[in-house]
mmCIF file of C-alpha atoms in Angstrom:
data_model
loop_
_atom_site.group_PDB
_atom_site.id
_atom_site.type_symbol
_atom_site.label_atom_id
_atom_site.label_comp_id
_atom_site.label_asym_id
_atom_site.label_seq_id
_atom_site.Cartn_x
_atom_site.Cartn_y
_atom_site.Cartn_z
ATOM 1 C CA UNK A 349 233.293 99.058 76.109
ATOM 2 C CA UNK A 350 233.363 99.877 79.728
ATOM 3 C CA UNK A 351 236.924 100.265 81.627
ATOM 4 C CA UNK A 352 236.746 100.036 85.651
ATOM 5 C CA UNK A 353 239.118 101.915 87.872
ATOM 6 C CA UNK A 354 239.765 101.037 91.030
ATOM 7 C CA UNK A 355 240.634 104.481 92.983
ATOM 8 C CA UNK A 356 241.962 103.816 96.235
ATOM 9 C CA UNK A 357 241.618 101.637 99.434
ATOM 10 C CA UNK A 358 240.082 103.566 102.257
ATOM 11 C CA UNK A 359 236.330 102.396 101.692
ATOM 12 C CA UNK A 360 237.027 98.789 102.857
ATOM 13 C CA UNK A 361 240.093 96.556 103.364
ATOM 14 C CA UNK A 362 240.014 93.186 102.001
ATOM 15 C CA UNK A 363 240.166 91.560 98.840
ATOM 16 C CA UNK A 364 236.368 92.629 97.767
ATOM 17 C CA UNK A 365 237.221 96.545 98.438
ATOM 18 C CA UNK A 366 236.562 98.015 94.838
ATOM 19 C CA UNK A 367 236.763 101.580 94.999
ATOM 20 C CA UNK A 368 234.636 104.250 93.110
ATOM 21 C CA UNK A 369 233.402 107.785 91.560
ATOM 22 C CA UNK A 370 230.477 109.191 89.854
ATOM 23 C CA UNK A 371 229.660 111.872 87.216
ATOM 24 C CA UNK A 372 227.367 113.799 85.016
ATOM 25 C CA UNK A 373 227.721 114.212 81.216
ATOM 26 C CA UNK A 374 229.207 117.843 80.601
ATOM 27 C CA UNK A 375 226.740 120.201 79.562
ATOM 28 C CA UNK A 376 226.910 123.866 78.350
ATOM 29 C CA UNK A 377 226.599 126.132 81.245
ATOM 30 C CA UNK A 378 227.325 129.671 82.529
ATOM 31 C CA UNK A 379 230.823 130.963 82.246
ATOM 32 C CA UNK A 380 231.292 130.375 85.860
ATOM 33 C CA UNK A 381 230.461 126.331 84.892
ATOM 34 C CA UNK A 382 233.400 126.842 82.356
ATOM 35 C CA UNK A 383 236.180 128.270 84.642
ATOM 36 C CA UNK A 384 235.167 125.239 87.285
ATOM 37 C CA UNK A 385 235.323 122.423 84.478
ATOM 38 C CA UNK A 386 238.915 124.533 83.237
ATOM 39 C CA UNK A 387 240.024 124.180 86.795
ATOM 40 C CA UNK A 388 239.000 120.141 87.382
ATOM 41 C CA UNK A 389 240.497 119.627 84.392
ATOM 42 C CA UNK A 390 243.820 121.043 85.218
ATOM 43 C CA UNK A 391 243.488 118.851 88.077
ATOM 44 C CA UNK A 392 243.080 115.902 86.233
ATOM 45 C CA UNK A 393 240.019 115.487 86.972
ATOM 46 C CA UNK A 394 236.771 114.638 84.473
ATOM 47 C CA UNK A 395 235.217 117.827 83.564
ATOM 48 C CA UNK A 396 232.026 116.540 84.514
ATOM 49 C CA UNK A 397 232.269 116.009 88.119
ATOM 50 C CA UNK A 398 231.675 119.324 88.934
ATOM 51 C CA UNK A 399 229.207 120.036 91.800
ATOM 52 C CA UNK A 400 225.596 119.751 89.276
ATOM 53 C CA UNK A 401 223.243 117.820 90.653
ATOM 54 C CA UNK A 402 223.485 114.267 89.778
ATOM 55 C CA UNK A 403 221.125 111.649 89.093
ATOM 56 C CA UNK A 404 220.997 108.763 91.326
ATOM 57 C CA UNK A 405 219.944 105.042 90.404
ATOM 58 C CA UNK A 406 218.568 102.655 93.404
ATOM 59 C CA UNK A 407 219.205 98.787 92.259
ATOM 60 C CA UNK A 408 218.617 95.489 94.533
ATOM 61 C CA UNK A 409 217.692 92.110 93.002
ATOM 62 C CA UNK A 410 213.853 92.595 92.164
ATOM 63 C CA UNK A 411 213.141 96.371 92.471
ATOM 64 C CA UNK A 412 210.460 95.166 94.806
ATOM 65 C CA UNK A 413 211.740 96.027 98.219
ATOM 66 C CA UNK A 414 215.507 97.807 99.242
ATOM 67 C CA UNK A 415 215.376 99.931 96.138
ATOM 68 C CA UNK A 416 211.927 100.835 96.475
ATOM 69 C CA UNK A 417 212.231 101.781 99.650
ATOM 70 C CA UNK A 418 215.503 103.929 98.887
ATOM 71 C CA UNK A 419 214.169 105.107 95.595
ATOM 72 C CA UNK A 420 210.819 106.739 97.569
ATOM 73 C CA UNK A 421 212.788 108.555 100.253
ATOM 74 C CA UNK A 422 215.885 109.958 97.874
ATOM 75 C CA UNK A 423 212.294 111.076 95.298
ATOM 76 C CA UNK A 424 210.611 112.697 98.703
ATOM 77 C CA UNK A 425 214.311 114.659 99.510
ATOM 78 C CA UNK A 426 213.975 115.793 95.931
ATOM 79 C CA UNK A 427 217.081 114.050 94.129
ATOM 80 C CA UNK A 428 216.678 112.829 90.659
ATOM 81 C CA UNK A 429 216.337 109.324 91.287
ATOM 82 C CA UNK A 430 215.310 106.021 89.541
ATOM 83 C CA UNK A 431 215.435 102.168 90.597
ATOM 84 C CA UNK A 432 216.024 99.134 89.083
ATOM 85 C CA UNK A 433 216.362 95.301 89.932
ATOM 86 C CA UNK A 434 219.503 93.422 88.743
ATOM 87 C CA UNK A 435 217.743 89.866 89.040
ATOM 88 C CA UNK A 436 217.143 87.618 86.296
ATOM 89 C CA UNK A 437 213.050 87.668 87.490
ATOM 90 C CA UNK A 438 211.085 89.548 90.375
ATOM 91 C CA UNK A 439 210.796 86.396 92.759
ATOM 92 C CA UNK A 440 208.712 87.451 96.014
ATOM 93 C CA UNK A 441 207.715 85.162 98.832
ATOM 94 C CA UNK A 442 204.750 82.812 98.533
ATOM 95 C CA UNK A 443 202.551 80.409 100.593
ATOM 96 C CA UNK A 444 205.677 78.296 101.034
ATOM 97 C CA UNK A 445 209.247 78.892 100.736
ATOM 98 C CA UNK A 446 209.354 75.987 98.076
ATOM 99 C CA UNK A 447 206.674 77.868 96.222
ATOM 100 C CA UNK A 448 207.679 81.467 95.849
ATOM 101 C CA UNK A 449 205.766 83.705 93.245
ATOM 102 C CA UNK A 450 208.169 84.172 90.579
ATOM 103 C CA UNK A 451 207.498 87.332 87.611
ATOM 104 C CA UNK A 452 209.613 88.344 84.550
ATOM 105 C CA UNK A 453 210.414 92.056 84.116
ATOM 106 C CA UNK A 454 208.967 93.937 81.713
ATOM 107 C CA UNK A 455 205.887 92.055 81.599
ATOM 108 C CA UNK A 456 204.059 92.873 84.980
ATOM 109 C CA UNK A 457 203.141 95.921 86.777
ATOM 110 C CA UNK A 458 203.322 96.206 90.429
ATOM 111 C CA UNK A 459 199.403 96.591 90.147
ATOM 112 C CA UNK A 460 199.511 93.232 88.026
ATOM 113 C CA UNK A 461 201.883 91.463 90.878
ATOM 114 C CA UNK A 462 199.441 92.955 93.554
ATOM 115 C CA UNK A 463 195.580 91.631 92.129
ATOM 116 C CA UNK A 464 197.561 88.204 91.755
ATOM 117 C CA UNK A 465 198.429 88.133 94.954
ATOM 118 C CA UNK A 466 195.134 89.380 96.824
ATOM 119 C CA UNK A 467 193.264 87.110 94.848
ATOM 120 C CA UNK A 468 195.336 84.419 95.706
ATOM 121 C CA UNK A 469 195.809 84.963 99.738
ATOM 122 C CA UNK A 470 194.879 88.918 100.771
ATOM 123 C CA UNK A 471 195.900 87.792 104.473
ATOM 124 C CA UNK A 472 199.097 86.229 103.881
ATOM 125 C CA UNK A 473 200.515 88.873 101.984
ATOM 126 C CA UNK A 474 199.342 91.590 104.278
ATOM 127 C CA UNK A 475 200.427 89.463 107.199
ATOM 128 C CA UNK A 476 204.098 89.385 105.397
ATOM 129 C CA UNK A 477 204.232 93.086 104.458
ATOM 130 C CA UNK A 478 204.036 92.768 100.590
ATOM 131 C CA UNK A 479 200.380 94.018 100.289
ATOM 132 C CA UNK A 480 201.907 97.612 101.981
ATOM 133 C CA UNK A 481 205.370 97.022 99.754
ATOM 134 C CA UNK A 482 203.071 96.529 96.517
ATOM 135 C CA UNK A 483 200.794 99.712 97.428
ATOM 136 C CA UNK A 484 203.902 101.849 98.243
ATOM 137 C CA UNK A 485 205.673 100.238 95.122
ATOM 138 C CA UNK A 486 202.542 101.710 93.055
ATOM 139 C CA UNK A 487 202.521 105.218 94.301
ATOM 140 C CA UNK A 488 205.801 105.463 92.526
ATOM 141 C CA UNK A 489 206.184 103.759 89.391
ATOM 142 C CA UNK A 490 204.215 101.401 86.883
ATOM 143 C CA UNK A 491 206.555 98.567 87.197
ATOM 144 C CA UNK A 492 209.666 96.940 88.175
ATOM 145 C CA UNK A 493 212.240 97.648 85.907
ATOM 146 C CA UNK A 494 215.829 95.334 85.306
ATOM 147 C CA UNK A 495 218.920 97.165 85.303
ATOM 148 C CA UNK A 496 220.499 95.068 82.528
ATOM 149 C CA UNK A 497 217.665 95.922 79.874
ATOM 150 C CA UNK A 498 217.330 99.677 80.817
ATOM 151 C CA UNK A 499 219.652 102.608 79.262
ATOM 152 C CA UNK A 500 222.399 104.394 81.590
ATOM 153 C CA UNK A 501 221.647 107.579 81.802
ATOM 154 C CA UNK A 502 222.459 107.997 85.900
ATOM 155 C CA UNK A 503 225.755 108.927 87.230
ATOM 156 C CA UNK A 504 225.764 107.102 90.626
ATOM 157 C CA UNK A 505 224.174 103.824 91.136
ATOM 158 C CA UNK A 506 223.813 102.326 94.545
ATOM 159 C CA UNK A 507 223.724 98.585 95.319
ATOM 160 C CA UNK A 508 222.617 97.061 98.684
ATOM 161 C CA UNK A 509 223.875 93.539 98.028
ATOM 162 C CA UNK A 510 227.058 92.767 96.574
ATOM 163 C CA UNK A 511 226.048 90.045 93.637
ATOM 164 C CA UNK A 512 224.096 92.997 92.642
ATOM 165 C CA UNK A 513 226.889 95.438 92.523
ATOM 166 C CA UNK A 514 228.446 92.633 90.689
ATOM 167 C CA UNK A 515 225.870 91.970 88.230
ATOM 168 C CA UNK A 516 225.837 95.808 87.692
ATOM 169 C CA UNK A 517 229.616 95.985 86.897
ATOM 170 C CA UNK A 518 229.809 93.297 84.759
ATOM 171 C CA UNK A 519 226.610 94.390 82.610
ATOM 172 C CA UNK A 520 228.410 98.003 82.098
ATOM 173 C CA UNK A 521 231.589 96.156 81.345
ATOM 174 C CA UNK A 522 229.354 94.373 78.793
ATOM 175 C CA UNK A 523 228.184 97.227 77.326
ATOM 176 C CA UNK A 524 229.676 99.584 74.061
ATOM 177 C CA UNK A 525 229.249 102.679 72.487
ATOM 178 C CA UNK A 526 229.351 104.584 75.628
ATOM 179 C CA UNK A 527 231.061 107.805 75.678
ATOM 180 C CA UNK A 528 233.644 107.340 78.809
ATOM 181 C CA UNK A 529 232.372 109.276 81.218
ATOM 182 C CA UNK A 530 232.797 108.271 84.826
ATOM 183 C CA UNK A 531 229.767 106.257 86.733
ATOM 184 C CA UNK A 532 230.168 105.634 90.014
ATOM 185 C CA UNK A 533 229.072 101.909 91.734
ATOM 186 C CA UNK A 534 228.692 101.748 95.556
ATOM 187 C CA UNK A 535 227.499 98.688 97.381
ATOM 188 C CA UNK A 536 225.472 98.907 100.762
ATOM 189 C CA UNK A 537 225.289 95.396 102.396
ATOM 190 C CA UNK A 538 221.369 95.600 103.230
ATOM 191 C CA UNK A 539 219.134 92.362 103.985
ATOM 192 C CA UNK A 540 216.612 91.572 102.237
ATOM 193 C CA UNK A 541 213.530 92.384 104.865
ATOM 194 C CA UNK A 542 210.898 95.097 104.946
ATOM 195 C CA UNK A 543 212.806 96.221 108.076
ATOM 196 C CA UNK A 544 216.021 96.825 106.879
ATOM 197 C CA UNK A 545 215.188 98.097 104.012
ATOM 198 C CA UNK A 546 213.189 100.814 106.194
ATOM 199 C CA UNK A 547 216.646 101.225 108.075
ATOM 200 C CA UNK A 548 218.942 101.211 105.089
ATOM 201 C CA UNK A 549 217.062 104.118 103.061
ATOM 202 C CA UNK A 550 217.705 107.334 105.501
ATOM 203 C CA UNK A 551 221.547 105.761 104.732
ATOM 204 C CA UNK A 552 221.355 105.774 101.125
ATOM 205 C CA UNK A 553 219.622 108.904 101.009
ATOM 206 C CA UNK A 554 222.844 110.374 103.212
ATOM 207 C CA UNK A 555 225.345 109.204 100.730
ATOM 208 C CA UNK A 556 223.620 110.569 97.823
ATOM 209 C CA UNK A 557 223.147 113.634 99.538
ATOM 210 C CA UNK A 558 226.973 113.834 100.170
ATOM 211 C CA UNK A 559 227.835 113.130 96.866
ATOM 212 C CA UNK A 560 225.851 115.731 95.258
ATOM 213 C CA UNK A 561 227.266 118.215 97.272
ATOM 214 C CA UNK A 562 230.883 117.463 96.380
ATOM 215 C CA UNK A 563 232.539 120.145 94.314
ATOM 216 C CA UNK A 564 234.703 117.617 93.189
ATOM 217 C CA UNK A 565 233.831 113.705 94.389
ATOM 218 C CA UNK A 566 236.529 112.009 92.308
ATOM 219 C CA UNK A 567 239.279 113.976 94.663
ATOM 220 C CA UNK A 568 237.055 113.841 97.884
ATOM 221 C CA UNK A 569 235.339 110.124 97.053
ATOM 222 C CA UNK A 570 237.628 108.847 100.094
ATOM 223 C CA UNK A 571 236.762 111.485 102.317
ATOM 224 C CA UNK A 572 233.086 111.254 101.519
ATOM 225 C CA UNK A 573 232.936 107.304 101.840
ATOM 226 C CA UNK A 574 235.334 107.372 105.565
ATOM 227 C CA UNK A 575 232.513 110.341 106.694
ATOM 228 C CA UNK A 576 229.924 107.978 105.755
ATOM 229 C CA UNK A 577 231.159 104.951 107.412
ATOM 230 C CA UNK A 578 231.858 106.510 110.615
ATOM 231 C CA UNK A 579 228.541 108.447 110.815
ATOM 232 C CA UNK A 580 226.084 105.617 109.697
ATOM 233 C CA UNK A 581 227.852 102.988 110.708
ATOM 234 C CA UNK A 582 228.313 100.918 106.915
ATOM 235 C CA UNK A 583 230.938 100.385 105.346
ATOM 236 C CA UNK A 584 230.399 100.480 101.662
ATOM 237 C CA UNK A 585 232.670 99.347 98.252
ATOM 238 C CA UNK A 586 232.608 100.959 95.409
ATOM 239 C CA UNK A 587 234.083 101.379 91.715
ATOM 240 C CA UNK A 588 234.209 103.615 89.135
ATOM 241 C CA UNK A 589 233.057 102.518 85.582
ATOM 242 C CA UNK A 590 233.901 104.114 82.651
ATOM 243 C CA UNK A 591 230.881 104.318 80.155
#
């Protein structure tokens, strides 16, 4: 199974502060790759944390919107990047808030979500920003994808709503046959609107970019998360899972 560490306390103080580290399965590299993993591992430090680029997962609730969003900006600064929803269904806005347009992952594609809704209301949905989220959405990937029926194969995942980063904890808890190499879970408090998400990306994008450029983020997570929080003004929680 999964085993969850906290790390430390600076990211956040209060009862919800989880704390948090990321990695990348060791591969064979040159002999310089060697002497580094020889070194972190005096250290005590996972082998695989060495400063190789890492691949980055994007996850809100419906991988409609704030991972989208995140997911095209991190893909345009050319990090290895995928995104996810953590939902039980995509559930988007509708003609009424009783009435929302509700979609089960894995069998739509955004284009699928998008003729549905031009058909049913074209100026609605481009007067409430989904027709440009839908078109964006398509540029780059088929279709939303759920976090809980996709394989791990990222080493940092980041959240922007906290039953999210729950829901993604508990599923790797969930999970066995893994091989116990750190993932790191960070949580970035982002609402829900095609505003913030616009805000909350260039953010994201910053954190991955500082964690990829770590020699050695399981010693300097704290250092990277406090640089964070005082530059772009979040404060964000994270965990480590073991996988």
């Amino acid at each position: 199974g999964v085993v969850t560490r906290p790390v430390g306390y600076s990211v956040a103080h209060s009862s919800r502060a989880r704390r948090a580290v990321s990695d990348e399965a060791p591969t064979p590299r040159l002999d310089a790759r060697a002497s580094l993993e020889r070194a972190a591992s005096n250290r005590g430090a996972h082998p695989s944390i060495m400063a190789e680029a890492k691949r980055f997962a994007m996850v809100c609730a419906a991988n409609m919107n704030r991972s989208m969003e995140a997911h095209k900006v991190a893909l345009n600064a050319g990090l290895d990047v995928k995104s996810y929803g953590a939902g039980n269904r995509v559930k988007l806005p509708g003609a009424s808030r009783d009435n929302p347009n509700v979609f089960e992952f894995g069998r739509v594609t955004y284009k699928d979500i998008y003729d549905k809704l031009m058909a049913e209301d074209e100026k609605l949905y481009t007067r409430n920003g989904l027709k440009d989220m839908l078109e964006r959405n398509m540029t780059i990937k088929p279709a939303p994808q759920r976090w809980q029926d996709s394989e791990v194969d990222v080493d940092v995942v980041v959240c922007f709503e906290e039953r999210v980063f729950d829901n993604v904890v508990s599923d790797l808890k969930g999970r066995v046959g893994g091989s116990g190499e750190p993932l790191l879970v960070i949580n970035l408090d982002v609402v829900d609107s095609h505003e913030e998400a616009l805000n909350a990306a260039p953010h994201a994008l910053k954190l991955c970019e500082m964690i990829d450029a770590s020699d050695d983020w399981e010693c300097e997570c704290d250092e990277i998360m406090d640089k964070f929080a005082a530059e772009a003004g979040r404060r964000p929680i994270y965990t480590v899972c073991f996988y």
